Every structure is written in C-alpha cells, then in structure tokens.
Tab-separated table of C-alpha atoms in Angstrom:
chain	number	residue	atom	x	y	z
A	702	MET	CA	-22.481	-5.870	-30.438
A	703	GLU	CA	-22.427	-2.889	-32.719
A	704	LYS	CA	-22.135	-3.841	-36.051
A	705	GLU	CA	-21.503	0.158	-37.272
A	706	PRO	CA	-18.321	0.159	-39.675
A	707	ILE	CA	-15.308	1.256	-37.361
A	708	LYS	CA	-12.400	1.787	-39.596
A	709	LYS	CA	-10.208	3.291	-36.536
A	710	ILE	CA	-10.454	2.993	-33.127
A	711	VAL	CA	-7.835	5.324	-31.185
A	712	LEU	CA	-7.099	3.998	-27.298
A	713	ALA	CA	-6.023	5.347	-24.521
A	714	TYR	CA	-3.588	2.886	-23.458
A	715	SER	CA	-1.565	2.553	-20.521
A	716	GLY	CA	0.205	-0.409	-21.024
A	717	GLY	CA	-1.641	-2.229	-17.599
A	718	LEU	CA	-3.690	-5.030	-17.234
A	719	ASP	CA	-7.597	-3.091	-18.201
A	720	THR	CA	-5.898	-1.361	-21.300
A	721	SER	CA	-3.791	-4.787	-22.270
A	722	ILE	CA	-6.764	-7.082	-22.631
A	723	ILE	CA	-8.585	-4.695	-24.574
A	724	ILE	CA	-6.464	-4.454	-27.735
A	725	PRO	CA	-6.984	-8.098	-28.658
A	726	TRP	CA	-10.677	-7.359	-27.257
A	727	LEU	CA	-11.217	-4.374	-29.617
A	728	LYS	CA	-9.552	-7.308	-32.606
A	729	GLU	CA	-12.381	-9.362	-31.985
A	730	ASN	CA	-14.847	-7.193	-31.737
A	731	TYR	CA	-14.324	-5.029	-34.289
A	732	PRO	CA	-12.290	-6.790	-36.791
A	733	LYS	CA	-11.783	-4.624	-38.991
A	734	ALA	CA	-10.871	-1.271	-37.171
A	735	GLU	CA	-7.312	-0.477	-36.658
A	736	ILE	CA	-5.796	0.095	-32.943
A	737	VAL	CA	-3.846	3.402	-32.487
A	738	CYS	CA	-2.960	3.278	-28.839
A	739	VAL	CA	-1.528	6.099	-26.895
A	740	CYS	CA	-0.517	6.651	-23.739
A	741	VAL	CA	0.637	10.179	-21.893
A	742	ASN	CA	3.374	10.526	-19.394
A	743	VAL	CA	1.994	12.529	-16.328
A	744	GLY	CA	5.071	11.140	-14.249
A	745	GLN	CA	4.478	8.026	-14.073
A	746	GLU	CA	7.212	5.056	-13.838
A	747	GLU	CA	7.190	2.939	-17.578
A	748	ASP	CA	9.516	1.002	-19.779
A	749	TRP	CA	9.048	3.698	-22.495
A	750	ASP	CA	11.441	1.536	-24.528
A	751	LYS	CA	9.077	-1.711	-24.271
A	752	MET	CA	5.547	0.057	-24.042
A	753	GLU	CA	5.555	0.552	-27.952
A	754	GLN	CA	6.531	-3.080	-28.580
A	755	LYS	CA	3.736	-4.472	-25.560
A	756	ALA	CA	0.731	-2.266	-27.241
A	757	ARG	CA	2.476	-3.739	-31.089
A	758	ASN	CA	1.919	-7.752	-29.492
A	759	SER	CA	-0.909	-7.193	-28.468
A	760	GLY	CA	-2.554	-6.232	-31.427
A	761	ALA	CA	-2.018	-2.285	-31.949
A	762	SER	CA	-0.897	-0.536	-35.303
A	763	ARG	CA	1.114	2.087	-33.603
A	764	LEU	CA	1.734	3.912	-30.298
A	765	TYR	CA	1.681	7.470	-29.620
A	766	THR	CA	3.796	8.544	-26.143
A	767	ILE	CA	3.089	12.401	-25.219
A	768	ASP	CA	4.784	13.777	-22.781
A	769	ALA	CA	3.080	16.040	-20.558
A	770	ARG	CA	4.420	16.343	-17.374
A	771	ASP	CA	5.529	20.171	-18.057
A	772	GLU	CA	1.649	20.717	-19.428
A	773	PHE	CA	0.449	18.704	-16.080
A	774	VAL	CA	2.280	20.293	-13.702
A	775	GLU	CA	2.165	23.865	-14.869
A	776	LYS	CA	-1.489	24.314	-16.367
A	777	PHE	CA	-3.641	21.802	-13.799
A	778	LEU	CA	-1.566	20.664	-11.335
A	779	PHE	CA	-0.567	23.869	-9.961
A	780	VAL	CA	-3.748	25.524	-10.882
A	781	MET	CA	-5.407	23.115	-9.358
A	782	LEU	CA	-3.133	23.843	-6.421
A	783	ARG	CA	-3.857	27.475	-6.648
A	784	ALA	CA	-7.917	27.139	-5.835
A	785	GLY	CA	-7.472	25.090	-3.084
A	786	ALA	CA	-9.318	22.026	-4.795
A	787	ILE	CA	-9.396	19.504	-2.323
A	788	TYR	CA	-12.045	16.886	-2.899
A	789	GLU	CA	-14.928	16.135	0.469
A	790	ASN	CA	-11.903	17.533	2.393
A	791	LYS	CA	-9.563	14.741	2.296
A	792	TYR	CA	-8.832	13.559	-1.480
A	793	LEU	CA	-6.159	15.351	-3.008
A	794	LEU	CA	-7.399	14.533	-6.829
A	795	GLY	CA	-4.284	12.733	-8.423
A	796	THR	CA	-6.033	10.758	-10.320
A	797	SER	CA	-8.554	12.704	-11.120
A	798	ILE	CA	-6.731	16.608	-12.437
A	799	ALA	CA	-5.089	13.784	-14.707
A	800	ARG	CA	-7.709	12.412	-16.868
A	801	PRO	CA	-9.025	15.586	-18.686
A	802	LEU	CA	-5.533	15.949	-19.805
A	803	GLN	CA	-5.256	12.302	-20.927
A	804	ALA	CA	-8.152	12.610	-22.824
A	805	LYS	CA	-7.447	15.824	-24.643
A	806	HIS	CA	-4.341	14.177	-26.088
A	807	GLN	CA	-6.621	11.193	-26.823
A	808	VAL	CA	-8.947	13.329	-28.660
A	809	GLU	CA	-6.373	15.351	-30.717
A	810	ILE	CA	-4.143	12.131	-32.116
A	811	ALA	CA	-8.001	10.582	-32.731
A	812	LEU	CA	-8.439	13.828	-35.106
A	813	LYS	CA	-4.876	13.231	-36.349
A	814	GLU	CA	-6.235	10.006	-37.052
A	815	ASN	CA	-9.242	10.954	-38.332
A	816	ALA	CA	-10.277	8.026	-36.184
A	817	ASP	CA	-14.230	6.635	-36.198
A	818	ALA	CA	-13.792	6.335	-32.310
A	819	VAL	CA	-12.255	6.157	-29.061
A	820	ALA	CA	-12.026	4.022	-26.637
A	821	HIS	CA	-10.739	3.280	-22.341
A	822	GLY	CA	-10.152	0.923	-20.021
A	823	CYS	CA	-12.255	2.099	-17.329
A	824	THR	CA	-15.163	0.257	-15.434
A	825	GLY	CA	-18.441	0.734	-15.165
A	826	LYS	CA	-18.683	1.127	-11.465
A	827	GLY	CA	-15.877	3.886	-11.482
A	828	ASN	CA	-14.998	7.683	-12.490
A	829	ASP	CA	-12.689	7.681	-15.154
A	830	GLN	CA	-15.639	6.901	-17.222
A	831	VAL	CA	-17.410	9.856	-16.881
A	832	ARG	CA	-14.100	11.907	-16.624
A	833	PHE	CA	-12.629	10.504	-19.985
A	834	GLU	CA	-15.899	10.520	-21.674
A	835	LEU	CA	-16.882	13.936	-20.190
A	836	THR	CA	-13.964	15.661	-22.220
A	837	TYR	CA	-14.574	14.048	-25.516
A	838	LYS	CA	-17.891	15.302	-25.799
A	839	ALA	CA	-16.222	18.862	-25.037
A	840	LEU	CA	-13.533	18.340	-27.250
A	841	ALA	CA	-14.875	16.210	-29.568
A	842	PRO	CA	-18.344	14.965	-29.754
A	843	HIS	CA	-18.611	13.380	-33.055
A	844	LEU	CA	-16.267	10.458	-32.111
A	845	LYS	CA	-17.623	7.053	-31.105
A	846	VAL	CA	-17.228	6.113	-28.030
A	847	ILE	CA	-15.963	1.972	-27.106
A	848	ALA	CA	-16.239	1.185	-23.465
A	849	PRO	CA	-15.723	-2.290	-23.450
A	850	TRP	CA	-15.750	-2.700	-19.550
A	851	ARG	CA	-19.646	-2.003	-20.012
A	852	LEU	CA	-20.139	-4.409	-23.194
A	853	TRP	CA	-17.749	-7.207	-22.265
A	854	SER	CA	-18.542	-10.590	-20.254
A	855	ILE	CA	-15.536	-9.388	-17.985
A	856	ARG	CA	-16.765	-8.630	-14.492
A	857	SER	CA	-13.726	-8.691	-12.255
A	858	ARG	CA	-9.903	-7.848	-12.181
A	859	GLU	CA	-10.034	-12.096	-11.755
A	860	GLU	CA	-11.199	-12.820	-14.661
A	861	ALA	CA	-9.134	-9.637	-16.273
A	862	ILE	CA	-6.132	-11.918	-15.577
A	863	LYS	CA	-7.250	-14.653	-17.077
A	864	TYR	CA	-8.149	-13.397	-20.238
A	865	ALA	CA	-4.723	-12.068	-20.647
A	866	LYS	CA	-3.120	-15.630	-19.973
A	867	ALA	CA	-5.636	-17.065	-22.130
A	868	HIS	CA	-4.894	-14.258	-25.088
A	869	ASN	CA	-0.954	-14.875	-24.178
A	870	ILE	CA	-0.521	-10.973	-22.747
A	871	PRO	CA	2.308	-10.441	-20.395
A	872	ILE	CA	0.786	-8.505	-17.076
A	873	GLY	CA	4.419	-7.999	-15.167
A	874	ASN	CA	3.717	-8.838	-11.741
A	875	ILE	CA	-0.406	-8.763	-11.286
A	876	SER	CA	-1.552	-11.806	-10.015
A	877	LYS	CA	-4.640	-12.779	-7.416
A	878	LYS	CA	-2.347	-11.989	-4.473
A	879	ASN	CA	-1.104	-8.512	-6.355
A	880	ILE	CA	-4.503	-6.833	-7.070
A	881	TYR	CA	-4.248	-3.479	-6.288
A	882	SER	CA	-5.605	-1.329	-9.188
A	883	ARG	CA	-3.314	1.502	-9.348
A	884	ASP	CA	-2.580	5.143	-10.727
A	885	TRP	CA	0.302	6.895	-10.575
A	886	ASN	CA	1.909	9.994	-11.833
A	887	ILE	CA	3.810	12.981	-10.656
A	888	TRP	CA	1.259	13.847	-8.128
A	889	HIS	CA	0.351	10.663	-6.288
A	890	MET	CA	0.273	7.113	-6.168
A	891	SER	CA	-2.998	5.391	-5.380
A	892	HIS	CA	-4.565	2.071	-4.032
A	893	GLU	CA	-7.438	0.484	-4.367
A	894	GLY	CA	-9.203	-3.079	-4.682
A	895	GLY	CA	-7.837	-6.194	-2.767
A	896	ASP	CA	-8.038	-6.198	0.552
A	897	LEU	CA	-8.802	-2.709	0.742
A	898	GLU	CA	-12.232	-3.179	-0.300
A	899	ASN	CA	-13.340	-3.810	3.398
A	900	ALA	CA	-12.660	-0.523	5.059
A	901	TRP	CA	-12.238	-2.099	8.003
A	902	ASN	CA	-8.644	-3.510	7.273
A	903	LYS	CA	-5.924	-1.425	7.631
A	904	PRO	CA	-3.600	-0.926	4.812
A	905	LYS	CA	-0.539	-3.346	5.021
A	906	GLU	CA	2.962	-1.895	5.194
A	907	GLU	CA	4.163	-3.489	1.921
A	908	MET	CA	1.249	-2.064	-0.526
A	909	PHE	CA	3.109	1.748	-0.180
A	910	LEU	CA	4.869	2.315	-2.718
A	911	LEU	CA	5.362	6.275	-2.608
A	912	THR	CA	6.164	6.550	1.002
A	913	LYS	CA	8.554	5.479	3.629
A	914	SER	CA	5.950	4.520	6.711
A	915	PRO	CA	6.619	7.150	9.779
A	916	GLN	CA	8.242	4.988	11.490
A	917	GLU	CA	11.024	4.386	9.182
A	918	ALA	CA	11.785	8.330	8.404
A	919	PRO	CA	14.666	10.004	10.304
A	920	ASP	CA	14.341	10.981	13.529
A	921	ARG	CA	15.297	14.386	12.966
A	922	GLU	CA	13.076	17.462	11.712
A	923	THR	CA	13.585	18.592	7.873
A	924	GLU	CA	13.192	22.223	7.110
A	925	LEU	CA	12.018	23.640	4.274
A	926	ILE	CA	11.513	26.669	2.892
A	927	LEU	CA	8.899	27.200	0.237
A	928	ASP	CA	8.159	30.855	-1.891
A	929	PHE	CA	5.325	31.117	-3.643
A	930	GLU	CA	3.806	34.096	-6.313
A	931	ARG	CA	0.191	34.501	-6.973
A	932	GLY	CA	-0.313	31.558	-5.502
A	933	ILE	CA	2.045	29.813	-7.585
A	934	PRO	CA	4.886	27.666	-6.045
A	935	VAL	CA	8.157	29.175	-7.706
A	936	SER	CA	10.993	28.227	-5.415
A	937	LEU	CA	12.621	25.694	-2.610
A	938	ASN	CA	15.176	26.821	-0.121
A	939	GLY	CA	15.943	29.779	-2.060
A	940	GLN	CA	16.155	28.092	-4.948
A	941	LYS	CA	14.078	29.189	-8.338
A	942	LEU	CA	13.285	25.528	-9.493
A	943	LYS	CA	11.034	24.374	-12.797
A	944	PRO	CA	7.829	23.288	-11.621
A	945	VAL	CA	8.493	19.292	-12.545
A	946	GLU	CA	11.539	19.666	-10.702
A	947	LEU	CA	10.491	21.713	-7.951
A	948	LEU	CA	7.583	18.576	-6.979
A	949	ASN	CA	10.340	16.457	-8.258
A	950	THR	CA	12.109	17.038	-5.474
A	951	LEU	CA	9.005	17.956	-2.952
A	952	ASN	CA	8.090	14.602	-3.332
A	953	GLN	CA	11.486	12.764	-3.265
A	954	VAL	CA	11.677	14.839	0.561
A	955	GLY	CA	7.776	14.223	1.348
A	956	ARG	CA	8.813	9.772	0.911
A	957	GLU	CA	11.671	10.158	3.472
A	958	ASN	CA	9.883	11.636	5.900
A	959	GLY	CA	7.047	9.984	5.627
A	960	ILE	CA	4.573	12.547	4.492
A	961	GLY	CA	1.330	12.660	2.662
A	962	ARG	CA	-0.504	9.181	2.948
A	963	SER	CA	-4.309	9.267	3.294
A	964	ASP	CA	-7.211	6.582	3.657
A	965	VAL	CA	-10.197	7.889	2.717
A	966	VAL	CA	-13.719	6.412	2.273
A	967	GLU	CA	-15.025	8.823	-0.908
A	968	THR	CA	-18.172	9.528	-2.331
A	969	ARG	CA	-17.852	8.144	-6.232
A	970	VAL	CA	-19.691	10.197	-9.211
A	971	VAL	CA	-22.175	7.158	-9.450
A	972	GLY	CA	-23.051	7.281	-5.886
A	973	MET	CA	-21.708	4.320	-4.261
A	974	LYS	CA	-19.232	4.859	-1.832
A	975	SER	CA	-15.411	3.516	-2.917
A	976	ARG	CA	-12.113	2.944	-0.799
A	977	GLY	CA	-8.840	4.340	-1.929
A	978	VAL	CA	-5.115	4.779	0.062
A	979	TYR	CA	-3.433	7.904	-1.793
A	980	GLU	CA	0.325	8.727	-0.742
A	981	THR	CA	0.832	12.582	-2.143
A	982	PRO	CA	3.983	13.135	-0.418
A	983	GLY	CA	5.094	16.526	-2.384
A	984	GLY	CA	1.178	17.927	-3.008
A	985	THR	CA	0.785	17.342	0.822
A	986	ILE	CA	3.434	19.781	1.759
A	987	LEU	CA	2.579	22.593	-1.045
A	988	HIS	CA	-1.116	22.391	0.203
A	989	THR	CA	-0.307	22.882	4.156
A	990	ALA	CA	2.172	25.736	2.922
A	991	LEU	CA	-0.059	27.988	0.556
A	992	ARG	CA	-2.911	27.387	2.529
A	993	GLU	CA	-1.149	29.262	5.234
A	994	LEU	CA	-0.028	32.022	2.941
A	995	GLU	CA	-3.111	32.582	2.105
A	996	MET	CA	-4.403	33.229	5.663
A	997	MET	CA	-1.781	35.703	5.861
A	998	THR	CA	-2.789	37.777	2.652
A	999	LEU	CA	-6.098	37.481	2.055
A	1000	ASP	CA	-8.743	39.778	3.645
A	1001	SER	CA	-11.503	37.434	5.740
A	1002	ASP	CA	-13.771	38.004	2.705
A	1003	THR	CA	-12.033	36.652	-0.048
A	1004	LEU	CA	-10.406	34.325	2.011
A	1005	HIS	CA	-13.695	32.691	3.115
A	1006	PHE	CA	-15.561	32.656	-0.297
A	1007	LYS	CA	-12.156	31.236	-2.071
A	1008	GLN	CA	-12.870	28.219	0.897
A	1009	THR	CA	-16.424	27.887	-0.646
A	1010	LEU	CA	-15.459	28.115	-4.208
A	1011	ALA	CA	-12.741	25.324	-3.638
A	1012	MET	CA	-15.152	22.940	-3.278
A	1013	LYS	CA	-16.909	23.122	-5.824
A	1014	TYR	CA	-13.948	23.365	-8.025
A	1015	ALA	CA	-12.504	20.213	-6.198
A	1016	GLU	CA	-16.049	18.645	-7.296
A	1017	LEU	CA	-16.146	19.772	-10.483
A	1018	ILE	CA	-12.375	17.894	-11.176
A	1019	TYR	CA	-13.465	14.825	-9.416
A	1020	GLN	CA	-16.879	14.550	-11.762
A	1021	GLY	CA	-14.382	15.530	-15.063
A	1022	LYS	CA	-15.983	19.362	-15.728
A	1023	TRP	CA	-12.571	20.320	-16.373
A	1024	TYR	CA	-13.843	21.496	-19.728
A	1025	THR	CA	-16.889	23.636	-18.528
A	1026	THR	CA	-18.177	27.171	-18.139
A	1027	LEU	CA	-18.264	26.941	-14.773
A	1028	ARG	CA	-14.846	25.487	-14.014
A	1029	GLU	CA	-13.195	27.714	-16.202
A	1030	SER	CA	-15.136	30.558	-14.528
A	1031	ILE	CA	-14.159	29.880	-10.921
A	1032	GLU	CA	-10.652	29.581	-12.437
A	1033	ALA	CA	-10.988	33.511	-13.345
A	1034	PHE	CA	-11.657	34.499	-9.752
A	1035	MET	CA	-8.980	31.967	-8.093
A	1036	GLU	CA	-6.418	33.796	-10.645
A	1037	LYS	CA	-7.702	37.435	-9.198
A	1038	ALA	CA	-7.907	36.242	-5.726
A	1039	CYS	CA	-4.575	34.750	-5.533
A	1040	GLU	CA	-2.845	38.457	-6.579
A	1041	PHE	CA	-1.171	39.245	-3.757
A	1042	VAL	CA	-0.962	35.656	-2.143
A	1043	THR	CA	2.880	36.157	-2.682
A	1044	GLY	CA	5.804	35.251	0.253
A	1045	THR	CA	8.272	32.242	2.023
A	1046	VAL	CA	6.535	29.559	4.286
A	1047	ARG	CA	9.094	27.938	6.082
A	1048	LEU	CA	7.653	24.147	7.292
A	1049	TYR	CA	9.501	21.313	9.306
A	1050	LEU	CA	8.252	17.877	8.235
A	1051	TYR	CA	9.219	14.840	10.846
A	1052	LYS	CA	8.165	11.864	10.658
A	1053	GLY	CA	4.395	12.310	8.901
A	1054	ASN	CA	4.102	15.412	10.588
A	1055	ILE	CA	4.363	18.926	8.810
A	1056	ILE	CA	4.638	22.031	11.410
A	1057	ILE	CA	4.429	25.301	10.517
A	1058	GLY	CA	7.447	27.078	11.223
A	1059	GLY	CA	7.169	30.893	10.207
A	1060	ARG	CA	5.408	32.619	7.202
A	1061	LYS	CA	6.223	36.079	5.840
A	1062	SER	CA	5.411	37.849	2.630
A	1063	PRO	CA	5.018	41.656	1.350
A	1064	TYR	CA	1.426	41.486	1.255
A	1065	SER	CA	0.792	40.588	4.618
A	1066	LEU	CA	-2.175	41.324	6.424
A	1067	TYR	CA	-1.101	40.575	9.546
A	1068	GLN	CA	0.548	43.503	10.963
A	1069	GLN	CA	2.053	43.248	14.545
A	1070	GLU	CA	2.134	46.465	15.364
A	1071	LEU	CA	-1.777	46.509	15.369
A	1072	ALA	CA	-2.588	43.077	16.683
A	1073	SER	CA	-0.409	43.097	19.267
A	1074	PHE	CA	-1.161	42.600	23.387
A	1075	GLY	CA	0.816	45.280	24.107
A	1076	GLU	CA	0.978	49.075	23.241
A	1077	SER	CA	-0.377	49.710	19.664
A	1078	SER	CA	-2.092	52.437	17.867
A	1079	TYR	CA	-5.589	50.548	18.377
A	1080	ASN	CA	-8.600	51.869	20.416
A	1081	HIS	CA	-9.671	49.731	22.653
A	1082	THR	CA	-13.451	51.923	22.633
A	1083	ASP	CA	-13.921	51.889	19.663
A	1084	ALA	CA	-15.055	48.137	19.777
A	1085	SER	CA	-18.232	49.289	22.332
A	1086	GLY	CA	-19.679	51.370	19.340
A	1087	PHE	CA	-19.186	48.461	16.651
A	1088	ILE	CA	-20.356	46.026	19.202
A	1089	ASN	CA	-23.475	47.697	20.061
A	1090	LEU	CA	-24.412	47.559	16.443
A	1091	PHE	CA	-22.957	43.858	15.161
A	1092	GLY	CA	-25.115	42.855	17.786
A	1093	LEU	CA	-28.224	44.851	17.361
A	1094	SER	CA	-30.408	42.192	15.342
A	1095	THR	CA	-29.325	39.686	17.711
A	1096	GLY	CA	-30.705	42.063	20.949
A	1097	VAL	CA	-33.635	42.773	19.416
A	1098	ALA	CA	-34.971	39.048	18.472
A	1099	SER	CA	-34.160	37.947	21.926
A	1100	ILE	CA	-36.841	40.588	23.279
A	1101	VAL	CA	-39.158	39.895	20.560
A	1102	HIS	CA	-38.670	36.245	20.994
A	1103	LYS	CA	-38.802	35.907	24.579
A	1104	SER	CA	-41.968	38.578	25.002
A	1105	ILE	CA	-43.693	36.549	22.920
A	1106	THR	CA	-43.089	33.741	24.379
A	1107	SER	CA	-43.938	35.618	28.330
A	1108	LYS	CA	-46.829	37.376	26.664
A	1109	LYS	CA	-45.085	40.254	27.846
A	1110	GLY	CA	-45.446	44.109	26.275
A	1111	GLN	CA	-41.529	44.406	24.484
A	1112	THR	CA	-42.127	48.460	23.937
A	1113	GLN	CA	-40.419	49.293	26.605
A	1114	GLU	CA	-37.120	46.706	26.532
A	1115	ILE	CA	-37.165	47.567	22.849
A	1116	LYS	CA	-37.236	51.146	24.144
A	1117	GLN	CA	-34.074	50.591	26.890
A	1118	LEU	CA	-31.622	48.687	24.382
A	1119	ALA	CA	-32.296	51.889	21.782
A	1120	SER	CA	-31.121	53.869	24.274
A	1121	PHE	CA	-27.832	51.442	25.521
A	1122	HIS	CA	-26.997	52.134	21.805
A	1123	GLU	CA	-27.391	55.586	22.376
A	1124	LYS	CA	-25.043	55.618	25.268
C-alpha cells in the first residue's frame, strides 16, 4: 500500500455493494484521510433520504447528492442520440454515457473540498475504470486516483459480500442467488454476471426489472407520434415536453410494450469479450424514429458519412473519451449535419416490435412527384449518359483484365467502348 499522506478522498458513491465496502476499506488503508462521497442522480431510483445516513454509517464524513437528470438528458443523451452512436451496432451506451458526467461532478466536488485524491469502485476488468479515470485526467490530472479493485485482495462479488457482512455493511437484497451487477439510469438498465456469464444461457425473465416481456405486452398496437427539431426530440403525440419528461414517458410506454431488450456480447476496452443484457425502452424508440427522419432529410453523402462517424463517436463514448478534441470535433459535424433533421415520425409499438407508420418533414428530400412510378417530370433518357459515365471505369477495367488473361489486344475494344459512349 502506498504511504503518501492523503488527507481527503472523494469517492464516487452509489450505495451499492462495491462502493459500500470501499468506505471502510479506505478508512483502514488511509487512516488519516477523510472520506467524502458523491452520488450523482442520473435517473436511477434510490432511497435518497437514507443514502447519506448509509454513507455515514459506513464511515464517510458526508455525502453530496447531485441531481443531474436534466443535464444528463439534454447535454449527453440527446447529443449522443443525434449522433446515432451505437457501439458495435447493438449497445445503446447507457452506462458508458453516464460515467463522464458522474466523474465530472465528482471532480468538481474534489476541487471544492481541496481533496488530495478521488476514488471509484470499478473493477480492474471493466470499462468503467477507464471512463472515470480518463475524465479525471481531462479535468483534474493532478488528483491522485485510488482504485481499490486494483489494490485489495477481494477478487469476486462473493468475496465482496463476505467482506460487507464481516464489517456490518448493509447491502440490501444482494446475495449469492441475486448476484447480478446492475447499472440503472434514465436511459437504461444493464445486467451482468451470475448465470449470464455463460453465453449459452437464456436470460431469466425474473432478471428483467425495467420492461415487460413481449409475451405479456398488450395484444394491441400503441401509436406514437414523435417530433424532432435539428435531430433533437421535442414533443410526443403533439405535446411539447421537457427532455426528462419526454424520455420518462417513452420509457413507460416502451416498458408496457416490451420494447428495448438487447442481449449483447461486446468487446470491452481492456480487450476481453463480455456479455451484458440491456433494457433501453425509450432510447430504442428514439433511435428508431430519428433514423427514419434522417433517411428522409439528409442527402446521401452526408447521411453515409454521418453513419461512418457515428461508429467512431460510439467507440469514443464507450472508451470514456468524452472530454477529447476528437469527440467534440465530431460533435460539431453532427450538429451541422442535423441542421435540417426536423420533422415528424409515426410509430406503432407491438409486443417488442417498433413498426414505422409514416414520416414527414418540411425539409424532406423525398419528392413523391419525382420518385413516383407514375407520370413525372423525370426524363428517363438522362439515365443513359449517366450510366455510360458512371460505368466507364468498370468497362475499361473489364477490357484490360480480359485482354491480359486472353493475351489479345485491347485497342479495338477500347475504341468500341468509346464509340458506344459517343452514341
């Protein structure tokens, strides 16, 4: 154990198993240090009235609770949504996007408290240690970082439970039978560990806490009409809603209709594959709707390049690189690209499915008169010249390659190709 004199440590605190046992561990290993806890509310349901007493009972001097729900939805979630960021085309980044915000507020408290160090409860195998610590480096690189999971002898959740019981730390309903590691915020709930570690096991229905199973969802369609302005959702069923209210409403509607379950084997930052099961009802609805609107309002070059950048954007979020020049630069592109992504999308939810019912926009690049199979102003003969030029390189390459293979001359064929184009 390091012997540097540390007088105050600010801990990212959730009240869960890991952070609960970290407080007494810090007191044992840094006996002269005051432990200050920070819990950031990003939409998880907690008994906030009892949270501070729980932290104090574990050995902390005080607990800061910060309600960051508005900031989280407006400046993180909806910004990420606009970018279309989905990690490995499947994970909607619910945990990943929360960590830089939580770490930012932790750093702000550490600076306010004149702390020497910050601490977190992330394991040495996981992604969150990277996300917290890259934020520390970006915002306050002088602070010492204490990561108990990389220092102590505890190596499993079973051992963590045993440590908690030995130190009389209350851990709620966590047990060897209920051993899932969960993260919850207004965007999603994640489930890891336990029987999920065998990738062949089907998730147990009782594991899901945020959504109904599709089988239990109503046997009727639920219609939703979503309005977006510049790529940001602004209203639901014709009613303007504040961002948090809008997302909460979509979460509830999605929950009832079995929307947003995803079983993912993903590539962690540290290199290993990991399995997680996610529930993201409102986020799944929003992603589906916005992608439809983009298909209508973005020209092909912008749309395709945006989709390419979205993959990199998702990777940066997953890796904890929110506070970086590259992420901010891509964000500037996303904001400009979505300048005309304004319009309305109609969806129907039915037993886990999202069915597209229609879309419209004052900036629609889909022009019915032009695209119609009926009579239109489109001149079909224009296609001949376009195809001749568009396919010129393909034709030349074919002639050259065939002539080399057959050992025949190619001059005459090239002349014939040119003559054909002249016609």
